PDB file of C-alpha atoms in Angstrom:
ATOM      1  CA  UNK I  16     -39.225 -66.166 -11.011  1.00  0.00           C
ATOM      2  CA  UNK I  17     -39.130 -67.886 -14.668  1.00  0.00           C
ATOM      3  CA  UNK I  18     -41.122 -67.751 -18.031  1.00  0.00           C
ATOM      4  CA  UNK I  19     -44.587 -68.858 -18.177  1.00  0.00           C
ATOM      5  CA  UNK I  20     -43.846 -69.824 -21.371  1.00  0.00           C
ATOM      6  CA  UNK I  21     -40.257 -71.593 -22.209  1.00  0.00           C
ATOM      7  CA  UNK I  22     -39.439 -71.604 -18.306  1.00  0.00           C
ATOM      8  CA  UNK I  23     -35.896 -68.723 -18.567  1.00  0.00           C
ATOM      9  CA  UNK I  24     -34.953 -67.330 -15.402  1.00  0.00           C
ATOM     10  CA  UNK I  25     -36.387 -64.123 -15.811  1.00  0.00           C
ATOM     11  CA  UNK I  26     -35.220 -60.742 -13.892  1.00  0.00           C
ATOM     12  CA  UNK I  27     -37.062 -58.488 -16.178  1.00  0.00           C
ATOM     13  CA  UNK I  28     -40.842 -57.180 -17.195  1.00  0.00           C
ATOM     14  CA  UNK I  29     -39.640 -59.212 -20.902  1.00  0.00           C
ATOM     15  CA  UNK I  30     -38.362 -63.105 -21.195  1.00  0.00           C
ATOM     16  CA  UNK I  31     -34.954 -62.823 -22.536  1.00  0.00           C
ATOM     17  CA  UNK I  32     -35.347 -65.680 -24.627  1.00  0.00           C
ATOM     18  CA  UNK I  33     -39.570 -65.655 -26.149  1.00  0.00           C
ATOM     19  CA  UNK I  34     -40.478 -62.101 -25.272  1.00  0.00           C
ATOM     20  CA  UNK I  35     -43.685 -63.115 -23.197  1.00  0.00           C
ATOM     21  CA  UNK I  36     -44.649 -60.189 -20.627  1.00  0.00           C
ATOM     22  CA  UNK I  37     -44.076 -61.196 -17.564  1.00  0.00           C
ATOM     23  CA  UNK I  38     -47.926 -61.005 -14.964  1.00  0.00           C
ATOM     24  CA  UNK I  39     -48.373 -57.392 -13.927  1.00  0.00           C
ATOM     25  CA  UNK I  40     -48.134 -58.777  -9.630  1.00  0.00           C
ATOM     26  CA  UNK I  41     -44.721 -60.390  -9.809  1.00  0.00           C
ATOM     27  CA  UNK I  42     -41.909 -59.085  -8.470  1.00  0.00           C
ATOM     28  CA  UNK I  43     -38.622 -57.912 -10.266  1.00  0.00           C
ATOM     29  CA  UNK I  44     -35.793 -58.910  -8.953  1.00  0.00           C
ATOM     30  CA  UNK I  45     -32.428 -57.883 -10.213  1.00  0.00           C
ATOM     31  CA  UNK I  46     -29.091 -59.977  -9.407  1.00  0.00           C
ATOM     32  CA  UNK I  47     -27.187 -58.448  -6.936  1.00  0.00           C
ATOM     33  CA  UNK I  48     -24.325 -56.656  -8.468  1.00  0.00           C
ATOM     34  CA  UNK I  49     -20.871 -54.927  -5.863  1.00  0.00           C
ATOM     35  CA  UNK I  50     -18.756 -53.339  -6.875  1.00  0.00           C
ATOM     36  CA  UNK I  51     -15.236 -54.578  -7.213  1.00  0.00           C
ATOM     37  CA  UNK I  52     -13.497 -51.442  -6.758  1.00  0.00           C
ATOM     38  CA  UNK I  53     -15.143 -51.626  -3.155  1.00  0.00           C
ATOM     39  CA  UNK I  54     -14.624 -53.983  -0.051  1.00  0.00           C
ATOM     40  CA  UNK I  55     -11.437 -56.154   0.451  1.00  0.00           C
ATOM     41  CA  UNK I  56     -10.094 -56.636  -2.743  1.00  0.00           C
ATOM     42  CA  UNK I  57     -10.274 -61.311  -1.973  1.00  0.00           C
ATOM     43  CA  UNK I  58     -13.063 -61.926  -4.812  1.00  0.00           C
ATOM     44  CA  UNK I  59     -15.700 -60.648  -7.138  1.00  0.00           C
ATOM     45  CA  UNK I  60     -18.742 -61.893  -5.833  1.00  0.00           C
ATOM     46  CA  UNK I  61     -22.216 -60.911  -7.259  1.00  0.00           C
ATOM     47  CA  UNK I  62     -22.754 -60.645 -11.539  1.00  0.00           C
ATOM     48  CA  UNK I  63     -22.593 -57.305 -13.496  1.00  0.00           C
ATOM     49  CA  UNK I  64     -25.715 -55.761 -14.650  1.00  0.00           C
ATOM     50  CA  UNK I  65     -26.516 -57.566 -17.574  1.00  0.00           C
ATOM     51  CA  UNK I  66     -27.530 -54.809 -20.844  1.00  0.00           C
ATOM     52  CA  UNK I  67     -30.518 -54.643 -22.677  1.00  0.00           C
ATOM     53  CA  UNK I  68     -31.064 -57.257 -25.698  1.00  0.00           C
ATOM     54  CA  UNK I  69     -33.879 -55.343 -26.370  1.00  0.00           C
ATOM     55  CA  UNK I  70     -31.889 -52.443 -27.027  1.00  0.00           C
ATOM     56  CA  UNK I  71     -30.451 -53.913 -30.289  1.00  0.00           C
ATOM     57  CA  UNK I  72     -34.307 -53.223 -31.688  1.00  0.00           C
ATOM     58  CA  UNK I  73     -33.497 -49.703 -31.031  1.00  0.00           C
ATOM     59  CA  UNK I  74     -29.683 -49.348 -31.690  1.00  0.00           C
ATOM     60  CA  UNK I  75     -28.246 -50.538 -34.833  1.00  0.00           C
ATOM     61  CA  UNK I  76     -23.921 -51.619 -33.901  1.00  0.00           C
ATOM     62  CA  UNK I  77     -21.841 -50.208 -35.718  1.00  0.00           C
ATOM     63  CA  UNK I  78     -19.149 -51.111 -37.712  1.00  0.00           C
ATOM     64  CA  UNK I  79     -19.313 -54.852 -40.048  1.00  0.00           C
ATOM     65  CA  UNK I  80     -22.394 -56.254 -38.632  1.00  0.00           C
ATOM     66  CA  UNK I  81     -24.238 -53.272 -39.206  1.00  0.00           C
ATOM     67  CA  UNK I  82     -28.683 -53.621 -39.872  1.00  0.00           C
ATOM     68  CA  UNK I  83     -28.247 -53.993 -44.270  1.00  0.00           C
ATOM     69  CA  UNK I  84     -31.124 -51.886 -45.524  1.00  0.00           C
ATOM     70  CA  UNK I  85     -32.507 -52.771 -48.434  1.00  0.00           C
ATOM     71  CA  UNK I  86     -31.462 -50.635 -52.552  1.00  0.00           C
ATOM     72  CA  UNK I  87     -35.652 -49.617 -52.483  1.00  0.00           C
ATOM     73  CA  UNK I  88     -34.901 -48.366 -49.593  1.00  0.00           C
ATOM     74  CA  UNK I  89     -31.455 -46.731 -49.794  1.00  0.00           C
ATOM     75  CA  UNK I  90     -31.517 -42.894 -48.287  1.00  0.00           C
ATOM     76  CA  UNK I  91     -31.205 -39.998 -50.238  1.00  0.00           C
ATOM     77  CA  UNK I  92     -28.018 -37.990 -49.725  1.00  0.00           C
ATOM     78  CA  UNK I  93     -28.678 -33.748 -49.419  1.00  0.00           C
ATOM     79  CA  UNK I  94     -26.811 -33.959 -52.616  1.00  0.00           C
ATOM     80  CA  UNK I  95     -29.109 -35.871 -54.610  1.00  0.00           C
ATOM     81  CA  UNK I  96     -31.510 -33.734 -53.467  1.00  0.00           C
ATOM     82  CA  UNK I  97     -30.165 -30.643 -54.344  1.00  0.00           C
ATOM     83  CA  UNK I  98     -29.775 -32.983 -57.662  1.00  0.00           C
ATOM     84  CA  UNK I  99     -32.946 -34.272 -58.220  1.00  0.00           C
ATOM     85  CA  UNK I 100     -34.294 -30.749 -57.631  1.00  0.00           C
ATOM     86  CA  UNK I 101     -32.196 -29.333 -60.740  1.00  0.00           C
ATOM     87  CA  UNK I 102     -33.105 -31.592 -63.075  1.00  0.00           C
ATOM     88  CA  UNK I 103     -36.265 -31.581 -62.721  1.00  0.00           C
ATOM     89  CA  UNK I 104     -36.267 -28.001 -63.379  1.00  0.00           C
ATOM     90  CA  UNK I 105     -35.613 -28.732 -66.580  1.00  0.00           C
ATOM     91  CA  UNK I 106     -38.418 -27.709 -68.068  1.00  0.00           C
ATOM     92  CA  UNK I 107     -39.238 -30.259 -71.057  1.00  0.00           C
ATOM     93  CA  UNK I 108     -36.769 -33.169 -70.009  1.00  0.00           C
ATOM     94  CA  UNK I 109     -37.285 -32.381 -65.964  1.00  0.00           C
ATOM     95  CA  UNK I 110     -40.885 -32.729 -66.477  1.00  0.00           C
ATOM     96  CA  UNK I 111     -41.545 -35.862 -68.761  1.00  0.00           C
ATOM     97  CA  UNK I 112     -38.272 -37.731 -65.876  1.00  0.00           C
ATOM     98  CA  UNK I 113     -40.771 -36.278 -62.891  1.00  0.00           C
ATOM     99  CA  UNK I 114     -43.602 -37.724 -64.462  1.00  0.00           C
ATOM    100  CA  UNK I 115     -41.231 -41.108 -64.740  1.00  0.00           C
ATOM    101  CA  UNK I 116     -39.801 -40.969 -61.020  1.00  0.00           C
ATOM    102  CA  UNK I 117     -43.280 -39.762 -59.455  1.00  0.00           C
ATOM    103  CA  UNK I 118     -44.894 -42.777 -61.436  1.00  0.00           C
ATOM    104  CA  UNK I 119     -43.105 -45.139 -60.997  1.00  0.00           C
ATOM    105  CA  UNK I 120     -40.145 -45.239 -62.836  1.00  0.00           C
ATOM    106  CA  UNK I 121     -37.648 -46.208 -59.847  1.00  0.00           C
ATOM    107  CA  UNK I 122     -37.363 -48.434 -58.026  1.00  0.00           C
ATOM    108  CA  UNK I 123     -35.974 -46.532 -54.832  1.00  0.00           C
ATOM    109  CA  UNK I 124     -39.311 -45.916 -52.546  1.00  0.00           C
ATOM    110  CA  UNK I 125     -37.802 -41.975 -51.391  1.00  0.00           C
ATOM    111  CA  UNK I 126     -36.730 -41.184 -54.753  1.00  0.00           C
ATOM    112  CA  UNK I 127     -40.279 -42.312 -56.217  1.00  0.00           C
ATOM    113  CA  UNK I 128     -42.219 -39.865 -53.037  1.00  0.00           C
ATOM    114  CA  UNK I 129     -39.674 -37.703 -53.224  1.00  0.00           C
ATOM    115  CA  UNK I 130     -40.882 -37.101 -56.928  1.00  0.00           C
ATOM    116  CA  UNK I 131     -44.052 -37.115 -56.364  1.00  0.00           C
ATOM    117  CA  UNK I 132     -44.385 -34.357 -54.216  1.00  0.00           C
ATOM    118  CA  UNK I 133     -42.682 -32.581 -56.169  1.00  0.00           C
ATOM    119  CA  UNK I 134     -44.957 -33.146 -59.275  1.00  0.00           C
ATOM    120  CA  UNK I 135     -48.022 -31.882 -56.273  1.00  0.00           C
ATOM    121  CA  UNK I 136     -45.900 -28.293 -55.544  1.00  0.00           C
ATOM    122  CA  UNK I 137     -46.601 -27.824 -58.734  1.00  0.00           C
ATOM    123  CA  UNK I 138     -49.656 -29.113 -59.952  1.00  0.00           C
ATOM    124  CA  UNK I 139     -50.303 -26.261 -56.947  1.00  0.00           C
ATOM    125  CA  UNK I 140     -48.308 -23.202 -58.341  1.00  0.00           C
ATOM    126  CA  UNK I 141     -49.979 -24.329 -61.371  1.00  0.00           C
ATOM    127  CA  UNK I 142     -53.666 -23.669 -60.154  1.00  0.00           C
ATOM    128  CA  UNK I 143     -51.535 -20.307 -58.280  1.00  0.00           C
ATOM    129  CA  UNK I 144     -50.984 -19.094 -61.727  1.00  0.00           C
ATOM    130  CA  UNK I 145     -53.958 -19.872 -62.810  1.00  0.00           C
ATOM    131  CA  UNK I 146     -56.378 -18.462 -60.417  1.00  0.00           C
ATOM    132  CA  UNK I 147     -53.604 -15.033 -60.242  1.00  0.00           C
ATOM    133  CA  UNK I 148     -54.358 -14.546 -64.323  1.00  0.00           C
ATOM    134  CA  UNK I 149     -57.941 -15.294 -63.989  1.00  0.00           C
ATOM    135  CA  UNK I 150     -58.308 -12.492 -60.243  1.00  0.00           C
ATOM    136  CA  UNK I 151     -56.253 -10.018 -63.321  1.00  0.00           C
ATOM    137  CA  UNK I 152     -57.684 -10.336 -66.349  1.00  0.00           C
ATOM    138  CA  UNK I 153     -60.696  -9.991 -64.066  1.00  0.00           C
ATOM    139  CA  UNK I 154     -59.881  -7.027 -62.431  1.00  0.00           C
ATOM    140  CA  UNK I 155     -58.809  -5.406 -65.284  1.00  0.00           C
ATOM    141  CA  UNK I 156     -62.416  -6.054 -66.940  1.00  0.00           C
ATOM    142  CA  UNK I 157     -64.342  -5.154 -64.116  1.00  0.00           C
ATOM    143  CA  UNK I 158     -61.880  -1.838 -64.839  1.00  0.00           C
ATOM    144  CA  UNK I 159     -62.692  -0.693 -68.172  1.00  0.00           C
ATOM    145  CA  UNK I 160     -59.073  -1.850 -69.194  1.00  0.00           C
ATOM    146  CA  UNK I 161     -59.427  -2.630 -72.781  1.00  0.00           C
ATOM    147  CA  UNK I 162     -55.379  -2.908 -74.943  1.00  0.00           C
ATOM    148  CA  UNK I 163     -57.824  -0.768 -77.552  1.00  0.00           C
TER     149      UNK I 163
END
């Protein structure tokens, strides 16, 4: 069957040249494949199974031809996350660096998102501490306990 878009011979649901999908009612035939170890051993007839041309989209090749990740999307290692947690836990300097990273002081999107999530966690913890403090102070006031 030929692709209606570019005229390339197509044996699957998509054209390997332009990516055009083939009509639903088309019959797809794979080229014949005969195992050379079977038969009389005279000659090999048929064609080998073709690899999926779209597999490269989902599986990055290993080695020197691997997919290049831009620096702003470079992943953070496990030890990187651990180090940034220790850095953000430093009382004043860590909080300042946390604000800098969370508000866009870095080009790495993963670090920026981690700093933002850490900042949200700190906000939630501060709100919980304030709620618990206000509830305990309210119960102390209701029970008549005074400092005098």
